[in-house]
Amino acid sequence: MTVNFQAPKGTRDFYPSDMAVRRYIEDIWRSVSVRHGFQEVDGPTFESLDLYKVKSGDEIISQLFSFVDRGERDLALRPEFTPTLARMVAQKAAGLPRPIKWFSIPRCYRAEQPQKGRLREFIQWNVDFIGDASERADRECLAVCVDALLEFGLTASDIRIGWNHRELFTKALCSTFVAPQRISNAYYILDRLQKYDVQARHALYQQQQCTELERENFDAIAAAVNSPQLLAAWMNSWPADVRDSINAFEQRLADKGLAEICRFDLSVVRGLAYYTGFVFEVIDAQGQNRAIAGGGRYDKLIEMFGGPAMPAVGFGMGDVVLEILLRQRNKLPANLMPPADVFVINALEDSAAADQLIAQLRRSQWNSEHSKIIRRGLNVQTSYRSTRNIGKLLQEASGCGARVAVILAAEEINRGMMKLKNLVDRTETDVAVPDVLNRIHALLTDSQAMV
Ligand code: HAM
């Protein structure tokens, strides 16, 4: 009897070509983080259930994969990294240098209804700046996010960053139409305004028991989100200090060269309950996809987890929508599979000499003139087929992207030589066995294949 198993709903298998895309994305995340002075951290894949109940918000709690372990402890797979990070900082706050600039690339789990851009298991790049309450830290996080998006080849025509400020916006809402005790309902609605059509929005108003005044104003906000004129008109009713603060922040973003990409956006309020101030979301400029990244300031969370009062700001970017967007905009490099450097072709009866050469090349260390760096170990591949047909094996060598093929055939070996074939210009030379290693290194350097 055979049983067919499928990967669980909302998860992905990463075959080699999928894995190459994942590595490409993660490598850019990692190098941009390091360039901006962030250090990599990680934590456990599962935590106490209570860690998420404290301050993540109802939506995320409803999406937890939770379980009870053998010791009767309530645990949950991490739906996000921020609570783990806050716990880690709270635990060792006294001994950590300030400010703390950390990044992580965890797998996260949310029992969402799988749909385009949203899965149950995904990878999320987190960048967090802790211990600095200034707007400079907010802007630095934004700059890291923008740099990564630019490095992926995305531009202002592909993405937009909508930002808002929870504290200022709360002030504006309460001074116009929201009663202070209704503020969390207001945020619940605002978080969904752009995602819902008119019908769903009205059902939402009903569910949240909105007054007529609230309905009118939420409709006005929904209309103002994409209209600078309506937005300006609506903002005129706000307290002057709120308007001034928002204008000043906008100006500072412009000074950092971010004006083209960043826009004040009323619909960005963020679903997570721990945000306290500046918040932002990266969205597809053509409005086709779900949010690519989101984050903001969460100044109270570390204190809430038993640490000192420590302001913090950060964001998370998932791999799922990012990959969809990169594919849609043709921004994924064509071949991400790491190419071989050398392909060893064995046309001898015995494989001992070939095996020895392969081991030597894989361990070899050399100084690349071209890149001025020391390379350790070449990527060496060989054939596992039984054929000794050199033409066919050369095709296999080209297929795996190798720049150089080494051919071990009786005719050359008997003369103490091996044949080196440059697979870029198709030239070949016989080289004395003791010189083979150096000649391969030289050929690779010349072909500029080694960076
Ligand atoms: P979030 O908005 O819940 O924020 O998630 C950030 C990003 O993670 C989303 O924009 C999306 O790209 C990705 N993401 C979230 N859920 C899924 C899913 N089910 N499938 C695929 N991708 C998903 C947070 O998680 C905050 N903890 C971010 C943060 C870090 N704030 C401060 N520091």
PDB file of C-alpha atoms in Angstrom, residues 204-407:
ATOM      1  CA  LEU A 204     -17.114  46.032   9.587  1.00  0.00           C
ATOM      2  CA  TYR A 205     -18.744  49.288  10.818  1.00  0.00           C
ATOM      3  CA  GLN A 206     -21.737  47.282  11.907  1.00  0.00           C
ATOM      4  CA  GLN A 207     -19.638  44.665  13.660  1.00  0.00           C
ATOM      5  CA  GLN A 208     -17.692  47.402  15.487  1.00  0.00           C
ATOM      6  CA  GLN A 209     -20.951  49.204  16.369  1.00  0.00           C
ATOM      7  CA  CYS A 210     -19.866  52.473  14.769  1.00  0.00           C
ATOM      8  CA  THR A 211     -21.858  55.644  15.239  1.00  0.00           C
ATOM      9  CA  GLU A 212     -23.039  57.625  12.230  1.00  0.00           C
ATOM     10  CA  LEU A 213     -20.257  60.170  12.893  1.00  0.00           C
ATOM     11  CA  GLU A 214     -17.633  57.420  12.928  1.00  0.00           C
ATOM     12  CA  ARG A 215     -18.944  55.883   9.686  1.00  0.00           C
ATOM     13  CA  GLU A 216     -18.842  59.240   7.895  1.00  0.00           C
ATOM     14  CA  ASN A 217     -15.325  59.944   9.070  1.00  0.00           C
ATOM     15  CA  PHE A 218     -13.960  56.484   8.278  1.00  0.00           C
ATOM     16  CA  ASP A 219     -15.452  56.808   4.771  1.00  0.00           C
ATOM     17  CA  ALA A 220     -13.772  60.219   4.490  1.00  0.00           C
ATOM     18  CA  ILE A 221     -10.432  58.723   5.578  1.00  0.00           C
ATOM     19  CA  ALA A 222     -10.789  55.869   3.078  1.00  0.00           C
ATOM     20  CA  ALA A 223     -11.307  58.459   0.328  1.00  0.00           C
ATOM     21  CA  ALA A 224      -8.480  60.687   1.570  1.00  0.00           C
ATOM     22  CA  VAL A 225      -5.858  57.887   1.614  1.00  0.00           C
ATOM     23  CA  ASN A 226      -5.214  58.220  -2.115  1.00  0.00           C
ATOM     24  CA  SER A 227      -6.020  61.897  -2.528  1.00  0.00           C
ATOM     25  CA  PRO A 228      -3.490  64.480  -1.331  1.00  0.00           C
ATOM     26  CA  GLN A 229      -6.163  67.237  -1.618  1.00  0.00           C
ATOM     27  CA  LEU A 230      -8.737  65.406   0.533  1.00  0.00           C
ATOM     28  CA  LEU A 231      -6.001  64.472   2.990  1.00  0.00           C
ATOM     29  CA  ALA A 232      -4.845  68.088   3.319  1.00  0.00           C
ATOM     30  CA  ALA A 233      -8.455  69.234   3.782  1.00  0.00           C
ATOM     31  CA  TRP A 234      -9.110  66.626   6.460  1.00  0.00           C
ATOM     32  CA  MET A 235      -5.847  67.370   8.250  1.00  0.00           C
ATOM     33  CA  ASN A 236      -6.904  71.003   8.552  1.00  0.00           C
ATOM     34  CA  SER A 237      -9.286  69.940  11.298  1.00  0.00           C
ATOM     35  CA  TRP A 238      -6.407  68.454  13.338  1.00  0.00           C
ATOM     36  CA  PRO A 239      -4.640  70.201  16.224  1.00  0.00           C
ATOM     37  CA  ALA A 240      -1.882  72.462  14.857  1.00  0.00           C
ATOM     38  CA  ASP A 241       0.904  70.756  16.856  1.00  0.00           C
ATOM     39  CA  VAL A 242       0.005  67.360  15.345  1.00  0.00           C
ATOM     40  CA  ARG A 243       0.097  68.784  11.823  1.00  0.00           C
ATOM     41  CA  ASP A 244       3.405  70.549  12.497  1.00  0.00           C
ATOM     42  CA  SER A 245       5.028  67.381  13.857  1.00  0.00           C
ATOM     43  CA  ILE A 246       3.911  65.363  10.849  1.00  0.00           C
ATOM     44  CA  ASN A 247       5.119  68.017   8.409  1.00  0.00           C
ATOM     45  CA  ALA A 248       8.471  68.243  10.209  1.00  0.00           C
ATOM     46  CA  PHE A 249       8.980  64.449  10.064  1.00  0.00           C
ATOM     47  CA  GLU A 250       8.086  64.465   6.388  1.00  0.00           C
ATOM     48  CA  GLN A 251      10.663  67.179   5.774  1.00  0.00           C
ATOM     49  CA  ARG A 252      13.378  65.177   7.522  1.00  0.00           C
ATOM     50  CA  LEU A 253      12.563  62.144   5.355  1.00  0.00           C
ATOM     51  CA  ALA A 254      12.907  64.394   2.323  1.00  0.00           C
ATOM     52  CA  ASP A 255      16.283  65.587   3.632  1.00  0.00           C
ATOM     53  CA  LYS A 256      17.377  61.935   3.710  1.00  0.00           C
ATOM     54  CA  GLY A 257      16.373  61.545   0.069  1.00  0.00           C
ATOM     55  CA  LEU A 258      13.347  59.409   0.947  1.00  0.00           C
ATOM     56  CA  ALA A 259      10.610  61.801  -0.222  1.00  0.00           C
ATOM     57  CA  GLU A 260       9.989  59.981  -3.471  1.00  0.00           C
ATOM     58  CA  ILE A 261       9.334  56.628  -1.804  1.00  0.00           C
ATOM     59  CA  CYS A 262       7.792  57.595   1.552  1.00  0.00           C
ATOM     60  CA  ARG A 263       4.356  59.061   2.005  1.00  0.00           C
ATOM     61  CA  PHE A 264       2.286  59.961   5.049  1.00  0.00           C
ATOM     62  CA  ASP A 265      -0.573  57.438   4.932  1.00  0.00           C
ATOM     63  CA  LEU A 266      -3.604  57.448   7.212  1.00  0.00           C
ATOM     64  CA  SER A 267      -4.443  53.821   6.522  1.00  0.00           C
ATOM     65  CA  VAL A 268      -1.133  52.603   7.958  1.00  0.00           C
ATOM     66  CA  VAL A 269      -1.798  51.956  11.636  1.00  0.00           C
ATOM     67  CA  ARG A 270      -0.369  48.408  11.980  1.00  0.00           C
ATOM     68  CA  GLY A 271      -2.322  45.498  13.400  1.00  0.00           C
ATOM     69  CA  LEU A 272       0.117  44.678  16.202  1.00  0.00           C
ATOM     70  CA  ALA A 273      -0.831  46.133  19.564  1.00  0.00           C
ATOM     71  CA  TYR A 274       2.646  47.068  20.822  1.00  0.00           C
ATOM     72  CA  TYR A 275       3.379  49.982  18.493  1.00  0.00           C
ATOM     73  CA  THR A 276       3.545  53.339  20.229  1.00  0.00           C
ATOM     74  CA  GLY A 277       4.700  55.986  17.731  1.00  0.00           C
ATOM     75  CA  PHE A 278       6.091  56.065  14.210  1.00  0.00           C
ATOM     76  CA  VAL A 279       4.770  53.140  12.098  1.00  0.00           C
ATOM     77  CA  PHE A 280       5.290  52.216   8.474  1.00  0.00           C
ATOM     78  CA  GLU A 281       4.445  49.667   5.838  1.00  0.00           C
ATOM     79  CA  VAL A 282       6.070  48.889   2.502  1.00  0.00           C
ATOM     80  CA  ILE A 283       3.479  48.347  -0.173  1.00  0.00           C
ATOM     81  CA  ASP A 284       3.439  47.495  -3.845  1.00  0.00           C
ATOM     82  CA  ALA A 285       3.101  50.831  -5.698  1.00  0.00           C
ATOM     83  CA  GLN A 286       0.709  49.188  -8.160  1.00  0.00           C
ATOM     84  CA  GLY A 287      -1.494  47.991  -5.332  1.00  0.00           C
ATOM     85  CA  GLN A 288      -1.425  44.348  -6.472  1.00  0.00           C
ATOM     86  CA  ASN A 289       0.128  42.609  -3.489  1.00  0.00           C
ATOM     87  CA  ARG A 290      -0.123  42.370   0.267  1.00  0.00           C
ATOM     88  CA  ALA A 291       2.313  44.369   2.441  1.00  0.00           C
ATOM     89  CA  ILE A 292       5.981  43.575   1.804  1.00  0.00           C
ATOM     90  CA  ALA A 293       7.231  44.848   5.162  1.00  0.00           C
ATOM     91  CA  GLY A 294       5.983  46.639   8.217  1.00  0.00           C
ATOM     92  CA  GLY A 295       7.233  47.993  11.480  1.00  0.00           C
ATOM     93  CA  GLY A 296       7.452  50.909  13.807  1.00  0.00           C
ATOM     94  CA  ARG A 297       8.282  52.126  17.259  1.00  0.00           C
ATOM     95  CA  TYR A 298       7.448  49.969  20.290  1.00  0.00           C
ATOM     96  CA  ASP A 299       8.797  51.888  23.255  1.00  0.00           C
ATOM     97  CA  LYS A 300       7.027  49.964  26.038  1.00  0.00           C
ATOM     98  CA  LEU A 301       7.474  46.295  25.147  1.00  0.00           C
ATOM     99  CA  ILE A 302      10.875  45.649  26.743  1.00  0.00           C
ATOM    100  CA  GLU A 303       9.755  47.216  30.019  1.00  0.00           C
ATOM    101  CA  MET A 304       6.608  45.120  29.849  1.00  0.00           C
ATOM    102  CA  PHE A 305       8.792  41.999  29.710  1.00  0.00           C
ATOM    103  CA  GLY A 306      10.619  42.951  32.896  1.00  0.00           C
ATOM    104  CA  GLY A 307      13.470  44.966  31.343  1.00  0.00           C
ATOM    105  CA  PRO A 308      14.356  48.611  31.867  1.00  0.00           C
ATOM    106  CA  ALA A 309      12.458  51.347  30.040  1.00  0.00           C
ATOM    107  CA  MET A 310      14.025  51.040  26.600  1.00  0.00           C
ATOM    108  CA  PRO A 311      12.722  52.680  23.460  1.00  0.00           C
ATOM    109  CA  ALA A 312      12.813  50.497  20.352  1.00  0.00           C
ATOM    110  CA  VAL A 313      12.011  50.664  16.674  1.00  0.00           C
ATOM    111  CA  GLY A 314      12.192  48.060  13.943  1.00  0.00           C
ATOM    112  CA  PHE A 315      10.511  46.287  11.079  1.00  0.00           C
ATOM    113  CA  GLY A 316       9.886  42.861   9.587  1.00  0.00           C
ATOM    114  CA  MET A 317      10.008  41.946   5.883  1.00  0.00           C
ATOM    115  CA  GLY A 318       8.682  38.595   4.711  1.00  0.00           C
ATOM    116  CA  ASP A 319      10.160  36.568   1.862  1.00  0.00           C
ATOM    117  CA  VAL A 320       6.831  35.555   0.321  1.00  0.00           C
ATOM    118  CA  VAL A 321       5.484  38.825  -1.090  1.00  0.00           C
ATOM    119  CA  LEU A 322       9.000  40.026  -1.803  1.00  0.00           C
ATOM    120  CA  GLU A 323       9.658  37.036  -4.057  1.00  0.00           C
ATOM    121  CA  ILE A 324       6.298  37.457  -5.809  1.00  0.00           C
ATOM    122  CA  LEU A 325       7.080  41.116  -6.457  1.00  0.00           C
ATOM    123  CA  LEU A 326      10.625  40.406  -7.681  1.00  0.00           C
ATOM    124  CA  ARG A 327       9.252  37.833 -10.116  1.00  0.00           C
ATOM    125  CA  GLN A 328       6.449  40.130 -11.301  1.00  0.00           C
ATOM    126  CA  ARG A 329       8.895  42.971 -11.944  1.00  0.00           C
ATOM    127  CA  ASN A 330      11.515  40.676 -13.504  1.00  0.00           C
ATOM    128  CA  LYS A 331      14.065  41.542 -10.847  1.00  0.00           C
ATOM    129  CA  LEU A 332      15.256  38.058  -9.933  1.00  0.00           C
ATOM    130  CA  PRO A 333      18.621  37.246 -11.545  1.00  0.00           C
ATOM    131  CA  ALA A 334      18.159  34.533 -14.175  1.00  0.00           C
ATOM    132  CA  ASN A 335      20.436  31.868 -12.759  1.00  0.00           C
ATOM    133  CA  LEU A 336      20.920  31.822  -9.035  1.00  0.00           C
ATOM    134  CA  MET A 337      22.291  28.312  -8.735  1.00  0.00           C
ATOM    135  CA  PRO A 338      25.957  28.590  -7.695  1.00  0.00           C
ATOM    136  CA  PRO A 339      28.022  27.678 -10.805  1.00  0.00           C
ATOM    137  CA  ALA A 340      30.830  25.154 -10.610  1.00  0.00           C
ATOM    138  CA  ASP A 341      34.396  26.447 -10.952  1.00  0.00           C
ATOM    139  CA  VAL A 342      35.925  23.263 -12.303  1.00  0.00           C
ATOM    140  CA  PHE A 343      34.540  20.074 -13.814  1.00  0.00           C
ATOM    141  CA  VAL A 344      36.738  17.017 -13.637  1.00  0.00           C
ATOM    142  CA  ILE A 345      36.300  14.535 -16.485  1.00  0.00           C
ATOM    143  CA  ASN A 346      37.699  11.080 -15.852  1.00  0.00           C
ATOM    144  CA  ALA A 347      38.252   8.976 -18.961  1.00  0.00           C
ATOM    145  CA  LEU A 348      40.561   6.502 -17.160  1.00  0.00           C
ATOM    146  CA  GLU A 349      39.567   3.006 -16.042  1.00  0.00           C
ATOM    147  CA  ASP A 350      40.344   3.854 -12.467  1.00  0.00           C
ATOM    148  CA  SER A 351      38.945   6.844 -10.552  1.00  0.00           C
ATOM    149  CA  ALA A 352      41.767   7.166  -7.964  1.00  0.00           C
ATOM    150  CA  ALA A 353      43.671   9.968  -9.746  1.00  0.00           C
ATOM    151  CA  ALA A 354      40.476  11.926 -10.459  1.00  0.00           C
ATOM    152  CA  ASP A 355      39.267  11.547  -6.864  1.00  0.00           C
ATOM    153  CA  GLN A 356      42.622  12.769  -5.576  1.00  0.00           C
ATOM    154  CA  LEU A 357      42.577  15.804  -7.877  1.00  0.00           C
ATOM    155  CA  ILE A 358      38.971  16.645  -6.910  1.00  0.00           C
ATOM    156  CA  ALA A 359      39.845  16.501  -3.179  1.00  0.00           C
ATOM    157  CA  GLN A 360      42.936  18.654  -3.744  1.00  0.00           C
ATOM    158  CA  LEU A 361      40.988  21.304  -5.696  1.00  0.00           C
ATOM    159  CA  ARG A 362      38.177  21.424  -3.143  1.00  0.00           C
ATOM    160  CA  ARG A 363      40.720  22.042  -0.378  1.00  0.00           C
ATOM    161  CA  SER A 364      42.989  24.383  -2.328  1.00  0.00           C
ATOM    162  CA  GLN A 365      43.677  27.878  -1.165  1.00  0.00           C
ATOM    163  CA  TRP A 366      44.766  30.560  -3.557  1.00  0.00           C
ATOM    164  CA  ASN A 367      45.240  34.227  -3.924  1.00  0.00           C
ATOM    165  CA  SER A 368      43.039  35.656  -6.607  1.00  0.00           C
ATOM    166  CA  GLU A 369      44.861  38.442  -8.443  1.00  0.00           C
ATOM    167  CA  HIS A 370      41.592  39.637  -9.834  1.00  0.00           C
ATOM    168  CA  SER A 371      39.643  40.034  -6.631  1.00  0.00           C
ATOM    169  CA  LYS A 372      42.612  40.446  -4.276  1.00  0.00           C
ATOM    170  CA  ILE A 373      41.121  37.979  -1.843  1.00  0.00           C
ATOM    171  CA  ILE A 374      42.146  34.566  -0.669  1.00  0.00           C
ATOM    172  CA  ARG A 375      39.787  31.893  -1.935  1.00  0.00           C
ATOM    173  CA  ARG A 376      39.502  28.732   0.013  1.00  0.00           C
ATOM    174  CA  GLY A 377      38.290  25.687  -1.850  1.00  0.00           C
ATOM    175  CA  LEU A 378      36.975  25.550  -5.371  1.00  0.00           C
ATOM    176  CA  ASN A 379      33.510  24.375  -6.323  1.00  0.00           C
ATOM    177  CA  VAL A 380      34.454  21.165  -8.142  1.00  0.00           C
ATOM    178  CA  GLN A 381      31.989  18.865  -9.810  1.00  0.00           C
ATOM    179  CA  THR A 382      32.274  15.655 -11.738  1.00  0.00           C
ATOM    180  CA  SER A 383      30.057  13.205 -13.556  1.00  0.00           C
ATOM    181  CA  TYR A 384      28.488  10.168 -11.952  1.00  0.00           C
ATOM    182  CA  ARG A 385      27.531   8.632 -15.280  1.00  0.00           C
ATOM    183  CA  SER A 386      29.304   5.549 -16.577  1.00  0.00           C
ATOM    184  CA  THR A 387      30.113   7.071 -19.969  1.00  0.00           C
ATOM    185  CA  ARG A 388      33.690   8.024 -20.880  1.00  0.00           C
ATOM    186  CA  ASN A 389      32.542   9.948 -23.943  1.00  0.00           C
ATOM    187  CA  ILE A 390      34.436  13.207 -23.502  1.00  0.00           C
ATOM    188  CA  GLY A 391      32.091  15.183 -25.774  1.00  0.00           C
ATOM    189  CA  LYS A 392      29.077  14.241 -23.638  1.00  0.00           C
ATOM    190  CA  LEU A 393      30.969  14.932 -20.412  1.00  0.00           C
ATOM    191  CA  LEU A 394      32.028  18.356 -21.686  1.00  0.00           C
ATOM    192  CA  GLN A 395      28.364  19.132 -22.294  1.00  0.00           C
ATOM    193  CA  GLU A 396      27.644  18.165 -18.705  1.00  0.00           C
ATOM    194  CA  ALA A 397      30.502  20.452 -17.561  1.00  0.00           C
ATOM    195  CA  SER A 398      29.059  23.423 -19.447  1.00  0.00           C
ATOM    196  CA  GLY A 399      25.609  22.615 -18.081  1.00  0.00           C
ATOM    197  CA  CYS A 400      26.750  23.171 -14.515  1.00  0.00           C
ATOM    198  CA  GLY A 401      28.374  26.490 -15.367  1.00  0.00           C
ATOM    199  CA  ALA A 402      31.992  25.362 -14.948  1.00  0.00           C
ATOM    200  CA  ARG A 403      34.647  27.643 -16.446  1.00  0.00           C
ATOM    201  CA  VAL A 404      37.333  25.017 -16.662  1.00  0.00           C
ATOM    202  CA  ALA A 405      37.299  21.284 -17.363  1.00  0.00           C
ATOM    203  CA  VAL A 406      40.193  19.016 -16.454  1.00  0.00           C
ATOM    204  CA  ILE A 407      40.354  15.895 -18.576  1.00  0.00           C
TER     205      ILE A 407
END
